[in-house]
């Protein structure tokens, strides 16, 4: 059974990465076995190892291991901006709202979670003791179905994997799955993020917003924007994440280095940080590239609409939440009313009931932009660009389709 692991992880991780977005899921009670024939062929992408070897051969430096990229320091060129850092003890929530959140600037806050039980309870060993038989989401299979794996198998995988793009555990059902819920006791939302205006949407209609993540070393997330203009905080309890961020104004093709990819090169996180990002730095000297390392106890703030990507330099455990608050409401509302019409309607209804100030803000925006919500338009009247989604995230992006919105609900 064990011998099959390198096969399954390579197979799954090459085809699909994160498990957050799909509605259905399959449960794997025991490690699945995949046949050799299902391995991706060499033509599907350059493997990371062979590329690194190639580089070494040309640079004349002796080949060490593929771990080298994980230890390489950030290269500070003229267009690199180190992500700003502050200590939690030196700031207040008011300062954070005014100087970071409202200014839409990424920042790493040190010493935020040092007291969380998670700092001890979330080592892979400790998690394995508590969640041995609990299945968590680790990937999507070939048909796009979520794949779940019992934690005892995932823990073994993390300890032994040598993959190019390892299986990333992204579990979103933290509070509605009773087996996983104990994780919620291990951390608290940092008090510098007091707002959660999406909580006005009933839990069963609210887009996913909270993830428990385990990224084995070399895993990561390719450059993307989070959904619906939401901002995010991400707290690391174990390991180290390397981050890159770009301002919202930058073009998708540039931040992803599309024009700089050679034939056969894949766009996975490790290749991105190893050789695509250095090329981007050279090719676009005027583009600001925000970079930094996030260590245990630290929280990074990712402002809404900012491009961002991550490489896990070590086996890394983290929790992340996306939010809407006074700092980003205008962006989130303008995207939600267009991209998630039913959610927007349910949200507006509850704003009106429970948060009149937010309701007024949403209505004023609709008036200003002459935006007609679905219940205000004739039946069958679609928004001009309703299908376009500005979010590039691997997170939930399900559309609301032809939802039945009853105008009476807003009366
Ligand atoms: O930690 C990571 O890999 C990135 C997380 C992230 O950007 C996300 O969940 O949207
Ligand atoms: Fe993200």
Short mmCIF file of C-alpha atoms and ligand atoms in Angstrom, two decimals, residues 20 168 170 211 220-221 224 226 234 241 243 308 310 312 320 393 395, ligand 1:
data_model
loop_
_atom_site.label_atom_id
_atom_site.label_comp_id
_atom_site.label_asym_id
_atom_site.label_seq_id
_atom_site.Cartn_x
_atom_site.Cartn_y
_atom_site.Cartn_z
CA UNK A 20 -11.42 24.68 -1.79
CA UNK A 168 -1.85 20.92 -0.22
CA UNK A 170 -7.10 23.04 2.40
CA UNK A 211 -9.39 27.61 5.66
CA UNK A 220 2.43 26.64 -2.73
CA UNK A 221 -0.18 28.73 -4.42
CA UNK A 224 -4.05 34.88 -7.90
CA UNK A 226 -8.95 36.36 -3.76
CA UNK A 234 -3.19 34.45 7.11
CA UNK A 241 5.86 30.89 3.87
CA UNK A 243 5.11 35.57 -0.24
CA UNK A 308 -0.40 37.14 -4.41
CA UNK A 310 3.07 31.61 -1.89
CA UNK A 312 5.98 26.93 1.53
CA UNK A 320 -6.57 32.03 6.87
CA UNK A 393 -8.72 32.77 -6.84
CA UNK A 395 -11.37 29.66 -3.82
O1 LIG B 1 -0.88 30.05 1.92
C1 LIG B 1 -1.08 29.96 0.73
O2 LIG B 1 -0.66 29.05 0.03
C2 LIG B 1 -1.88 31.04 0.05
C3 LIG B 1 -3.22 31.14 0.61
C4 LIG B 1 -4.08 32.03 -0.21
O3 LIG B 1 -3.63 32.92 -0.87
C5 LIG B 1 -5.49 31.80 -0.24
O4 LIG B 1 -5.98 30.96 0.51
O5 LIG B 1 -6.19 32.49 -1.00
#
